[in-house]
Amino acid sequence: MKLNIIKIGGNVIDNPRSCKQFLEDFAALEGSKILIHGGGKVATKIAVKLDVETKMVDGRRITDLPMLEVVTMVYGGLVNKQIVAQLQALGCNALGLTGADGGVILAKKRAVKDIDYGYVGDVEKVNAPLIDNFLKNELTPIFAPLTFDKEGNMLNTNADTQASSVAVAMAEQYEVNLIYCFEKKGVLSNPDDDDSVIPQLTPSIYADYKASGVINAGMIPKLDNAFAALQRGVAKVTICHADELKQAVAEGTRGTQIIL
Amino acid sequence: MKLNIIKIGGNVIDNPRSCKQFLEDFAALEGSKILIHGGGKVATKIAVKLDVETKMVDGRRITDLPMLEVVTMVYGGLVNKQIVAQLQALGCNALGLTGADGGVILAKKRAVKDIDYGYVGDVEKVNAPLIDNFLKNELTPIFAPLTFDKEGNMLNTNADTQASSVAVAMAEQYEVNLIYCFEKKGVLSNPDDDDSVIPQLTPSIYADYKASGVINAGMIPKLDNAFAALQRGVAKVTICHADELKQAVAEGTRGTQIIL
């Protein structure tokens, strides 16, 4: 059985026209599918208005309790439900979820070492049978980048990692096609040239690009997640432009293909 | 098969201690159960901070687009997910839902007659088989007071009405016990005396109290919903204090019993 798991980045969500086009293409995909969405800049804008300070330590965002409330509202409420309502209008029976709902993605609050990231969760366990049950009932799970810790807390979670974790869990039962969609055409060999897409990326090519500094810091966690997913049973991983979702699924030739 | 459907009012949610106690009691209820929560004052507070004006016409709140975004965030995100995370910690496998999720509660945007209420939904159809499927999978649906219209919009919906609609839909298959929990001990015969609980309310007693002005305006929609639910197959309707949920379910003798 095939399963398409699509992650859509925050920059696409922030752009109403791109987001609408993406959701139309997603709704039109046949067969079982799952969407994991990022947060976008709405949370930051709303945090500013609510006088919730965005705290950064060593360039990393910290999720303190007020910021956790903002992301829970914005990712789990506003962004998730707007996507669900739009997909419902497009005939896709979307079911909005955070990891807490049905206990579907359990996480652990990140341990404090050098930095206290606050209410940030690292995924521990994905309840694949429950997701499978939703899929068998023709529901399309739409995940916000939030998990929980069984101690009463919601946790802010990286959407790329969440997508990879869900893909790995579902790979035991499905032939999983994991597609990271964002605002670029793929992984670029020249960050200044949007057309310099690397068509295929193996671990050794990746190591070379990293060593030469061509692949930028923002792309590294996404690629690490992509390779990890393949190593743990996911059939195929693609990184492509949100506009090319349809072709990436149908032809499998768009963007950057991640290969072991 | 028995099913307890509990509606919890916004004033209880606004009080952390009352809310915690209520959720402990709710989590401890045996058998199939559903929670429908109100909004509380958090939405109004956040609207003020976000410079979203609360518009009233003839004493009724209007949900314009900015206010819809606030209630979608606050009811569907913050309040719903905080309740879900707390219930998960209490061993209750809560599944947070709006009407849009799985298309479970379809509504119609209220037609403009004298007043344009904006993005307010009147429930049209509850997908009882889907809720039944969730219950059979030992999930406990937790509904935010939000629905959708299949045209891409979320809609703000009265939680009392939503509870009544869900109860009626489930009554075809279950023996439904609908309990409205709030911050009073029941329907009062003297609004100044919190102990003046009317133990049983029939349509004729209700008519008398309404005529004499004893039952206040805020209680009338709740009672109209309660009688409508009984008329449409719900087995039992109670209005009681949130602190008395346990006894209301176990003994059925707390608060005000609504009787045809």
Short mmCIF file of C-alpha atoms in Angstrom, two decimals:
data_model
loop_
_atom_site.label_atom_id
_atom_site.label_comp_id
_atom_site.label_asym_id
_atom_site.label_seq_id
_atom_site.Cartn_x
_atom_site.Cartn_y
_atom_site.Cartn_z
CA MET A 1 0.00 0.00 0.00
CA LYS A 2 1.31 3.42 -0.92
CA LEU A 3 1.20 6.44 1.38
CA ASN A 4 2.25 9.98 0.49
CA ILE A 5 3.46 12.02 3.46
CA ILE A 6 3.90 15.68 2.60
CA LYS A 7 5.55 18.33 4.73
CA ILE A 8 4.75 21.90 3.80
CA GLY A 9 7.01 24.68 5.02
CA GLY A 10 5.99 27.81 6.89
CA ASN A 11 7.04 30.17 4.08
CA VAL A 12 4.48 28.59 1.75
CA ILE A 13 1.75 28.85 4.38
CA ASP A 14 2.58 32.54 4.86
CA ASN A 15 1.78 33.23 1.20
CA PRO A 16 -2.00 32.89 0.66
CA ARG A 17 -1.72 32.32 -3.09
CA SER A 18 1.01 29.65 -2.82
CA CYS A 19 -0.81 28.02 0.07
CA LYS A 20 -4.12 27.85 -1.83
CA GLN A 21 -2.45 26.32 -4.90
CA PHE A 22 -0.60 23.82 -2.74
CA LEU A 23 -3.79 22.76 -0.91
CA GLU A 24 -5.60 22.27 -4.23
CA ASP A 25 -2.77 20.02 -5.44
CA PHE A 26 -2.66 18.17 -2.13
CA ALA A 27 -6.43 17.63 -2.13
CA ALA A 28 -6.23 16.23 -5.68
CA LEU A 29 -3.62 13.57 -4.78
CA GLU A 30 -5.13 10.11 -4.98
CA GLY A 31 -4.78 7.44 -2.33
CA SER A 32 -3.76 7.68 1.31
CA LYS A 33 -1.96 10.84 2.35
CA ILE A 34 -0.85 12.82 5.38
CA LEU A 35 0.09 16.49 5.66
CA ILE A 36 2.47 17.96 8.23
CA HIS A 37 2.58 21.74 8.26
CA GLY A 38 5.12 24.16 9.63
CA GLY A 39 4.27 27.23 11.58
CA GLY A 40 5.06 30.22 9.45
CA LYS A 41 5.63 33.73 10.65
CA VAL A 42 2.09 34.27 11.96
CA ALA A 43 3.16 33.03 15.40
CA THR A 44 5.96 35.58 15.59
CA LYS A 45 3.62 38.40 14.51
CA ILE A 46 0.99 37.42 17.06
CA ALA A 47 3.63 37.01 19.78
CA VAL A 48 4.75 40.59 19.17
CA LYS A 49 1.18 41.87 19.47
CA LEU A 50 0.67 39.86 22.67
CA ASP A 51 3.94 41.26 24.13
CA VAL A 52 5.42 37.78 24.20
CA GLU A 53 9.13 38.18 23.67
CA THR A 54 10.85 35.92 21.13
CA LYS A 55 13.89 34.66 23.04
CA MET A 56 16.91 33.42 21.15
CA VAL A 57 19.95 31.65 22.61
CA ASP A 58 22.88 30.99 20.26
CA GLY A 59 20.59 31.69 17.32
CA ARG A 60 18.00 29.12 18.45
CA ARG A 61 14.47 30.05 19.41
CA ILE A 62 13.43 29.27 22.98
CA THR A 63 9.87 28.14 23.72
CA ASP A 64 9.05 29.49 27.17
CA LEU A 65 5.54 29.10 28.59
CA PRO A 66 4.05 32.27 27.02
CA MET A 67 5.56 31.32 23.64
CA LEU A 68 4.21 27.77 24.02
CA GLU A 69 0.73 29.25 24.44
CA VAL A 70 1.20 31.32 21.28
CA VAL A 71 2.36 28.38 19.14
CA THR A 72 -0.39 26.14 20.55
CA MET A 73 -2.96 28.77 19.53
CA VAL A 74 -1.46 29.62 16.18
CA TYR A 75 -0.16 26.26 14.91
CA GLY A 76 -2.78 24.03 16.57
CA GLY A 77 -5.70 26.44 16.17
CA LEU A 78 -5.44 29.09 13.49
CA VAL A 79 -3.12 27.52 10.90
CA ASN A 80 -4.29 23.93 11.36
CA LYS A 81 -8.01 24.69 11.27
CA GLN A 82 -7.73 27.11 8.34
CA ILE A 83 -5.97 24.35 6.38
CA VAL A 84 -8.58 21.78 7.47
CA ALA A 85 -11.51 24.03 6.50
CA GLN A 86 -9.95 24.77 3.09
CA LEU A 87 -9.25 21.08 2.41
CA GLN A 88 -12.81 20.17 3.41
CA ALA A 89 -14.05 22.67 0.82
CA LEU A 90 -11.82 20.92 -1.73
CA GLY A 91 -13.39 17.53 -0.99
CA CYS A 92 -10.52 16.21 1.13
CA ASN A 93 -11.73 14.78 4.45
CA ALA A 94 -9.04 16.45 6.56
CA LEU A 95 -8.64 15.67 10.26
CA GLY A 96 -6.54 18.25 12.13
CA LEU A 97 -4.29 16.80 14.79
CA THR A 98 -1.54 17.68 17.21
CA GLY A 99 0.54 14.91 18.72
CA ALA A 100 -1.60 15.12 21.87
CA ASP A 101 -4.82 14.21 20.05
CA GLY A 102 -5.45 10.51 20.53
CA GLY A 103 -1.94 10.47 22.03
CA VAL A 104 -0.74 10.02 18.47
CA ILE A 105 2.78 11.50 18.78
CA LEU A 106 4.34 11.26 22.22
CA ALA A 107 7.44 13.37 22.82
CA LYS A 108 9.90 14.11 25.58
CA LYS A 109 10.67 17.64 26.73
CA ARG A 110 14.21 18.26 25.58
CA ALA A 111 16.70 17.82 28.43
CA VAL A 112 18.59 20.94 29.49
CA LYS A 113 22.27 20.67 28.62
CA ASP A 114 23.97 23.90 27.59
CA ILE A 115 20.72 25.49 26.49
CA ASP A 116 17.24 25.26 28.00
CA TYR A 117 15.03 25.21 24.93
CA GLY A 118 11.93 25.27 27.11
CA TYR A 119 8.80 23.49 25.96
CA VAL A 120 10.36 21.76 22.96
CA GLY A 121 9.61 18.11 22.31
CA ASP A 122 11.71 15.38 20.73
CA VAL A 123 9.47 12.67 19.28
CA GLU A 124 9.53 9.41 21.24
CA LYS A 125 6.71 7.34 19.81
CA VAL A 126 4.26 7.59 16.91
CA ASN A 127 1.01 5.61 17.26
CA ALA A 128 1.04 4.12 13.73
CA PRO A 129 -2.03 1.87 14.26
CA LEU A 130 -4.16 4.92 15.14
CA ILE A 131 -2.96 6.84 12.07
CA ASP A 132 -3.63 3.71 10.00
CA ASN A 133 -7.15 3.56 11.46
CA PHE A 134 -7.76 7.17 10.42
CA LEU A 135 -6.47 6.43 6.89
CA LYS A 136 -8.65 3.31 6.61
CA ASN A 137 -11.64 5.50 7.52
CA GLU A 138 -10.71 7.76 4.59
CA LEU A 139 -9.60 10.58 6.85
CA THR A 140 -6.53 12.64 5.91
CA PRO A 141 -4.48 13.53 9.01
CA ILE A 142 -3.21 17.13 9.03
CA PHE A 143 -0.53 17.53 11.69
CA ALA A 144 0.42 20.77 13.40
CA PRO A 145 4.03 20.84 14.62
CA LEU A 146 3.06 20.17 18.23
CA THR A 147 3.41 17.12 20.44
CA PHE A 148 2.82 16.34 24.14
CA ASP A 149 4.59 14.71 27.07
CA LYS A 150 1.91 12.78 29.04
CA GLU A 151 2.57 15.14 31.96
CA GLY A 152 -0.01 17.67 30.85
CA ASN A 153 2.19 19.77 28.55
CA MET A 154 1.96 20.54 24.88
CA LEU A 155 5.42 20.73 23.26
CA ASN A 156 6.66 22.73 20.29
CA THR A 157 8.19 20.34 17.74
CA ASN A 158 10.16 20.77 14.55
CA ALA A 159 7.86 19.97 11.62
CA ASP A 160 10.65 18.39 9.51
CA THR A 161 11.49 15.98 12.30
CA GLN A 162 7.84 15.26 12.98
CA ALA A 163 7.32 14.43 9.28
CA SER A 164 10.32 12.11 9.30
CA SER A 165 9.14 10.39 12.52
CA VAL A 166 5.63 9.84 11.17
CA ALA A 167 7.05 8.54 7.87
CA VAL A 168 9.33 6.04 9.64
CA ALA A 169 6.48 4.78 11.84
CA MET A 170 4.15 4.31 8.87
CA ALA A 171 6.88 2.61 6.80
CA GLU A 172 6.35 -0.65 8.69
CA GLN A 173 3.00 -1.03 6.98
CA TYR A 174 3.10 1.24 3.92
CA GLU A 175 5.38 2.06 1.03
CA VAL A 176 6.00 5.63 2.16
CA ASN A 177 6.82 8.48 -0.19
CA LEU A 178 8.01 11.43 1.95
CA ILE A 179 8.04 14.80 0.21
CA TYR A 180 9.35 17.99 1.78
CA CYS A 181 7.74 20.92 -0.03
CA PHE A 182 9.08 24.43 0.39
CA GLU A 183 9.68 27.69 -1.49
CA LYS A 184 12.76 26.50 -3.42
CA LYS A 185 13.01 24.05 -6.30
CA GLY A 186 15.14 21.63 -4.28
CA VAL A 187 18.54 21.52 -2.61
CA LEU A 188 20.65 24.09 -4.45
CA SER A 189 24.34 23.77 -5.37
CA ASN A 190 24.48 27.57 -5.60
CA PRO A 191 22.27 29.36 -3.03
CA ASP A 192 22.17 32.42 -5.32
CA ASP A 193 20.85 30.44 -8.29
CA ASP A 194 17.35 29.09 -7.78
CA ASP A 195 17.77 26.79 -10.77
CA SER A 196 20.91 25.07 -9.50
CA VAL A 197 18.93 22.11 -8.15
CA ILE A 198 20.96 19.05 -7.19
CA PRO A 199 18.89 16.25 -8.79
CA GLN A 200 20.16 13.44 -6.58
CA LEU A 201 21.85 13.55 -3.22
CA THR A 202 23.68 10.54 -1.77
CA PRO A 203 25.39 10.53 1.65
CA SER A 204 28.80 11.01 0.01
CA ILE A 205 27.69 13.89 -2.25
CA TYR A 206 25.98 15.41 0.79
CA ALA A 207 29.22 15.11 2.82
CA ASP A 208 31.16 16.88 0.04
CA TYR A 209 28.63 19.74 -0.23
CA LYS A 210 28.58 20.14 3.55
CA ALA A 211 32.38 20.21 3.69
CA SER A 212 32.55 22.87 1.00
CA GLY A 213 29.88 24.95 2.74
CA VAL A 214 27.56 24.90 -0.30
CA ILE A 215 24.62 23.49 1.64
CA ASN A 216 23.50 26.06 4.14
CA ALA A 217 22.81 25.57 7.82
CA GLY A 218 19.01 25.76 7.46
CA MET A 219 18.99 22.82 5.05
CA ILE A 220 21.15 20.49 7.19
CA PRO A 221 18.48 19.35 9.72
CA LYS A 222 16.04 18.73 6.84
CA LEU A 223 18.60 16.58 5.03
CA ASP A 224 19.64 14.74 8.17
CA ASN A 225 15.95 13.93 8.71
CA ALA A 226 15.65 12.81 5.09
CA PHE A 227 18.60 10.40 5.25
CA ALA A 228 17.45 9.09 8.65
CA ALA A 229 13.99 8.35 7.19
CA LEU A 230 15.48 6.33 4.30
CA GLN A 231 17.75 4.41 6.66
CA ARG A 232 14.71 3.50 8.73
CA GLY A 233 12.55 2.10 5.96
CA VAL A 234 10.93 5.03 4.13
CA ALA A 235 10.81 4.14 0.42
CA LYS A 236 11.50 7.54 -1.13
CA VAL A 237 12.37 11.07 0.02
CA THR A 238 12.11 14.16 -2.18
CA ILE A 239 12.74 17.84 -1.45
CA CYS A 240 10.93 20.07 -3.93
CA HIS A 241 9.02 23.30 -4.57
CA ALA A 242 5.46 23.40 -3.24
CA ASP A 243 4.29 24.24 -6.78
CA GLU A 244 5.71 20.94 -8.03
CA LEU A 245 3.98 18.57 -5.62
CA LYS A 246 1.76 17.08 -8.31
CA GLN A 247 4.67 16.26 -10.64
CA ALA A 248 6.86 15.07 -7.77
CA VAL A 249 4.22 12.50 -6.82
CA ALA A 250 3.17 11.51 -10.35
CA GLU A 251 6.57 11.44 -12.06
CA GLY A 252 8.99 11.41 -9.14
CA THR A 253 11.39 13.57 -11.07
CA ARG A 254 11.13 17.00 -9.48
CA GLY A 255 13.36 18.63 -6.93
CA THR A 256 16.12 16.77 -5.16
CA GLN A 257 15.89 13.04 -4.70
CA ILE A 258 17.54 11.78 -1.50
CA ILE A 259 19.22 8.40 -2.08
CA LEU A 260 21.16 6.06 0.20
CA MET B 1 -25.00 1.29 25.25
CA LYS B 2 -24.61 4.31 27.49
CA LEU B 3 -22.88 7.52 26.49
CA ASN B 4 -22.21 10.52 28.72
CA ILE B 5 -22.02 13.82 26.85
CA ILE B 6 -20.75 16.64 29.05
CA LYS B 7 -20.76 20.32 28.24
CA ILE B 8 -18.47 22.46 30.35
CA GLY B 9 -19.00 26.21 30.48
CA GLY B 10 -16.47 28.93 29.83
CA ASN B 11 -16.56 30.26 33.40
CA VAL B 12 -15.29 26.93 34.71
CA ILE B 13 -12.52 26.85 32.12
CA ASP B 14 -11.46 30.35 33.13
CA ASN B 15 -10.80 29.17 36.69
CA PRO B 16 -7.69 26.92 36.69
CA ARG B 17 -8.57 25.20 39.97
CA SER B 18 -12.19 24.44 38.98
CA CYS B 19 -11.08 23.34 35.53
CA LYS B 20 -8.43 20.96 36.91
CA GLN B 21 -10.92 19.38 39.32
CA PHE B 22 -13.51 19.05 36.58
CA LEU B 23 -11.05 17.38 34.19
CA GLU B 24 -10.01 14.90 36.90
CA ASP B 25 -13.66 13.99 37.45
CA PHE B 26 -14.31 13.79 33.71
CA ALA B 27 -11.24 11.57 33.13
CA ALA B 28 -12.43 9.24 35.92
CA LEU B 29 -15.88 8.67 34.35
CA GLU B 30 -16.20 5.12 33.10
CA GLY B 31 -17.50 4.13 29.70
CA SER B 32 -17.93 6.15 26.53
CA LYS B 33 -17.92 9.92 26.93
CA ILE B 34 -17.67 13.15 24.96
CA LEU B 35 -16.74 16.64 26.16
CA ILE B 36 -17.89 19.88 24.58
CA HIS B 37 -16.21 22.97 25.98
CA GLY B 38 -17.17 26.62 25.86
CA GLY B 39 -14.77 29.41 25.12
CA GLY B 40 -14.27 31.37 28.27
CA LYS B 41 -13.01 34.91 28.55
CA VAL B 42 -9.53 34.15 27.17
CA ALA B 43 -10.72 34.94 23.64
CA THR B 44 -11.97 38.38 24.70
CA LYS B 45 -8.71 39.14 26.51
CA ILE B 46 -6.60 38.06 23.53
CA ALA B 47 -8.86 39.97 21.13
CA VAL B 48 -8.22 43.16 23.14
CA LYS B 49 -4.44 42.61 22.99
CA LEU B 50 -4.63 41.95 19.23
CA ASP B 51 -6.70 45.13 18.73
CA VAL B 52 -9.64 43.06 17.51
CA GLU B 53 -12.74 44.93 18.51
CA THR B 54 -15.56 42.99 20.17
CA LYS B 55 -18.63 44.12 18.23
CA MET B 56 -22.04 43.84 19.80
CA VAL B 57 -25.40 44.40 18.08
CA ASP B 58 -28.50 44.38 20.28
CA GLY B 59 -26.45 42.79 23.04
CA ARG B 60 -25.29 39.93 20.81
CA ARG B 61 -21.67 39.35 19.92
CA ILE B 62 -20.77 39.57 16.23
CA THR B 63 -18.09 37.28 14.78
CA ASP B 64 -16.42 39.26 12.02
CA LEU B 65 -13.37 37.82 10.24
CA PRO B 66 -10.73 39.08 12.71
CA MET B 67 -12.85 37.77 15.62
CA LEU B 68 -13.27 34.42 13.83
CA GLU B 69 -9.48 34.14 13.65
CA VAL B 70 -9.24 34.86 17.38
CA VAL B 71 -11.84 32.25 18.39
CA THR B 72 -10.35 29.69 15.98
CA MET B 73 -6.96 30.22 17.65
CA VAL B 74 -8.20 30.34 21.20
CA TYR B 75 -11.03 27.78 21.25
CA GLY B 76 -9.62 25.38 18.64
CA GLY B 77 -5.96 25.79 19.62
CA LEU B 78 -5.21 27.04 23.10
CA VAL B 79 -8.24 25.92 25.13
CA ASN B 80 -8.86 22.66 23.25
CA LYS B 81 -5.23 21.48 23.25
CA GLN B 82 -4.63 22.45 26.89
CA ILE B 83 -7.66 20.35 27.85
CA VAL B 84 -6.48 17.47 25.62
CA ALA B 85 -2.94 17.53 27.08
CA GLN B 86 -4.30 17.59 30.64
CA LEU B 87 -6.71 14.72 29.97
CA GLN B 88 -3.92 12.68 28.35
CA ALA B 89 -1.89 13.14 31.57
CA LEU B 90 -4.94 11.84 33.48
CA GLY B 91 -5.07 8.66 31.38
CA CYS B 92 -8.01 9.75 29.20
CA ASN B 93 -7.29 9.27 25.50
CA ALA B 94 -8.67 12.66 24.43
CA LEU B 95 -9.03 13.60 20.76
CA GLY B 96 -9.47 17.33 20.21
CA LEU B 97 -11.87 18.24 17.43
CA THR B 98 -13.63 21.13 15.79
CA GLY B 99 -16.62 20.46 13.58
CA ALA B 100 -14.33 20.78 10.54
CA ASP B 101 -12.10 17.86 11.56
CA GLY B 102 -13.24 14.79 9.69
CA GLY B 103 -16.19 16.97 8.63
CA VAL B 104 -17.81 15.84 11.85
CA ILE B 105 -20.17 18.80 12.46
CA LEU B 106 -21.31 20.62 9.36
CA ALA B 107 -22.99 23.98 9.88
CA LYS B 108 -24.53 26.76 7.86
CA LYS B 109 -23.44 30.36 8.19
CA ARG B 110 -26.38 32.11 9.83
CA ALA B 111 -28.48 33.98 7.28
CA VAL B 112 -28.57 37.76 7.62
CA LYS B 113 -32.00 38.96 8.68
CA ASP B 114 -32.09 41.94 11.02
CA ILE B 115 -28.59 41.28 12.30
CA ASP B 116 -25.50 40.03 10.48
CA TYR B 117 -23.89 37.80 13.10
CA GLY B 118 -20.93 37.22 10.81
CA TYR B 119 -19.13 33.88 10.88
CA VAL B 120 -21.60 32.13 13.16
CA GLY B 121 -22.72 28.61 12.34
CA ASP B 122 -25.99 26.83 12.98
CA VAL B 123 -25.45 23.06 13.09
CA GLU B 124 -26.85 21.21 10.07
CA LYS B 125 -25.48 17.69 10.34
CA VAL B 126 -23.49 15.66 12.86
CA ASN B 127 -21.55 12.68 11.50
CA ALA B 128 -22.59 10.19 14.20
CA PRO B 129 -20.92 7.13 12.57
CA LEU B 130 -17.53 8.90 12.69
CA ILE B 131 -17.98 9.86 16.37
CA ASP B 132 -19.05 6.27 17.03
CA ASN B 133 -15.91 5.04 15.30
CA PHE B 134 -13.77 7.26 17.53
CA LEU B 135 -15.58 5.97 20.65
CA LYS B 136 -15.16 2.34 19.55
CA ASN B 137 -11.44 3.02 19.22
CA GLU B 138 -11.47 4.19 22.84
CA LEU B 139 -10.91 7.79 21.92
CA THR B 140 -12.71 10.54 23.85
CA PRO B 141 -13.79 13.37 21.53
CA ILE B 142 -13.21 16.86 22.97
CA PHE B 143 -15.12 19.43 20.93
CA ALA B 144 -14.26 23.10 20.65
CA PRO B 145 -17.31 25.32 19.90
CA LEU B 146 -16.40 25.66 16.23
CA THR B 147 -17.93 24.20 13.08
CA PHE B 148 -17.42 24.68 9.32
CA ASP B 149 -19.46 25.29 6.18
CA LYS B 150 -17.80 23.23 3.39
CA GLU B 151 -16.99 26.52 1.66
CA GLY B 152 -13.65 26.92 3.36
CA ASN B 153 -14.82 28.78 6.48
CA MET B 154 -14.61 27.92 10.13
CA LEU B 155 -17.73 29.09 12.01
CA ASN B 156 -18.15 30.18 15.63
CA THR B 157 -20.86 28.03 17.23
CA ASN B 158 -22.70 28.11 20.54
CA ALA B 159 -21.35 25.29 22.71
CA ASP B 160 -24.73 24.56 24.35
CA THR B 161 -26.34 24.06 20.95
CA GLN B 162 -23.41 22.02 19.70
CA ALA B 163 -23.69 19.74 22.75
CA SER B 164 -27.41 19.31 22.17
CA SER B 165 -26.88 18.57 18.45
CA VAL B 166 -24.20 15.97 19.15
CA ALA B 167 -26.38 14.37 21.84
CA VAL B 168 -29.37 14.11 19.50
CA ALA B 169 -27.25 12.57 16.72
CA MET B 170 -25.72 9.99 19.07
CA ALA B 171 -29.11 9.14 20.60
CA GLU B 172 -30.00 7.00 17.59
CA GLN B 173 -27.41 4.49 18.70
CA TYR B 174 -26.73 5.21 22.38
CA GLU B 175 -28.65 5.86 25.59
CA VAL B 176 -27.38 9.42 25.92
CA ASN B 177 -26.99 11.22 29.23
CA LEU B 178 -26.43 14.93 28.47
CA ILE B 179 -25.03 17.00 31.34
CA TYR B 180 -24.54 20.75 31.20
CA CYS B 181 -21.92 21.66 33.82
CA PHE B 182 -21.41 25.25 34.85
CA GLU B 183 -20.58 27.43 37.86
CA LYS B 184 -24.03 27.23 39.52
CA LYS B 185 -25.68 24.30 41.27
CA GLY B 186 -28.48 24.12 38.71
CA VAL B 187 -31.35 26.26 37.46
CA LEU B 188 -32.16 28.63 40.33
CA SER B 189 -35.63 29.75 41.40
CA ASN B 190 -33.99 32.77 43.03
CA PRO B 191 -30.98 34.12 41.14
CA ASP B 192 -29.65 35.65 44.39
CA ASP B 193 -29.71 32.35 46.26
CA ASP B 194 -27.24 29.80 44.94
CA ASP B 195 -28.99 27.05 46.89
CA SER B 196 -32.43 27.65 45.36
CA VAL B 197 -31.94 24.84 42.83
CA ILE B 198 -35.09 23.72 41.00
CA PRO B 199 -34.73 19.92 41.21
CA GLN B 200 -36.96 19.08 38.27
CA LEU B 201 -38.08 21.21 35.38
CA THR B 202 -40.96 20.22 33.08
CA PRO B 203 -42.11 22.30 30.09
CA SER B 204 -45.04 23.68 32.12
CA ILE B 205 -42.93 24.61 35.17
CA TYR B 206 -40.41 26.15 32.75
CA ALA B 207 -43.19 28.18 31.10
CA ASP B 208 -44.33 29.47 34.50
CA TYR B 209 -40.81 30.47 35.56
CA LYS B 210 -40.21 32.18 32.23
CA ALA B 211 -43.50 34.07 32.49
CA SER B 212 -42.65 35.27 36.01
CA GLY B 213 -39.15 36.31 34.90
CA VAL B 214 -37.45 34.05 37.45
CA ILE B 215 -35.33 32.25 34.86
CA ASN B 216 -32.91 34.72 33.39
CA ALA B 217 -32.15 35.36 29.75
CA GLY B 218 -28.77 33.59 29.79
CA MET B 219 -30.40 30.34 30.90
CA ILE B 220 -33.15 30.30 28.28
CA PRO B 221 -31.11 29.07 25.27
CA LYS B 222 -29.55 26.35 27.46
CA LEU B 223 -32.99 25.18 28.58
CA ASP B 224 -34.46 25.37 25.10
CA ASN B 225 -31.56 23.17 23.93
CA ALA B 226 -32.18 20.79 26.83
CA PHE B 227 -35.88 20.32 26.07
CA ALA B 228 -35.15 19.99 22.34
CA ALA B 229 -32.62 17.23 23.09
CA LEU B 230 -35.15 15.25 25.14
CA GLN B 231 -37.81 15.65 22.48
CA ARG B 232 -35.38 14.27 19.92
CA GLY B 233 -34.41 11.09 21.75
CA VAL B 234 -31.79 11.99 24.36
CA ALA B 235 -32.46 9.85 27.45
CA LYS B 236 -31.63 12.31 30.20
CA VAL B 237 -30.61 15.97 30.55
CA THR B 238 -29.15 17.52 33.71
CA ILE B 239 -27.89 21.02 34.46
CA CYS B 240 -25.50 21.05 37.43
CA HIS B 241 -22.38 22.48 39.01
CA ALA B 242 -19.06 21.36 37.47
CA ASP B 243 -17.99 20.16 40.94
CA GLU B 244 -20.91 17.74 41.01
CA LEU B 245 -20.29 15.92 37.73
CA LYS B 246 -19.30 12.68 39.44
CA GLN B 247 -22.46 12.53 41.57
CA ALA B 248 -24.66 13.69 38.69
CA VAL B 249 -23.47 10.73 36.60
CA ALA B 250 -23.36 8.13 39.39
CA GLU B 251 -26.52 9.04 41.27
CA GLY B 252 -28.36 11.26 38.81
CA THR B 253 -29.69 13.40 41.62
CA ARG B 254 -27.69 16.61 41.41
CA GLY B 255 -28.59 19.92 39.86
CA THR B 256 -31.72 20.38 37.81
CA GLN B 257 -33.25 17.46 35.97
CA ILE B 258 -34.98 18.41 32.71
CA ILE B 259 -38.09 16.29 32.16
CA LEU B 260 -40.66 16.19 29.38
#
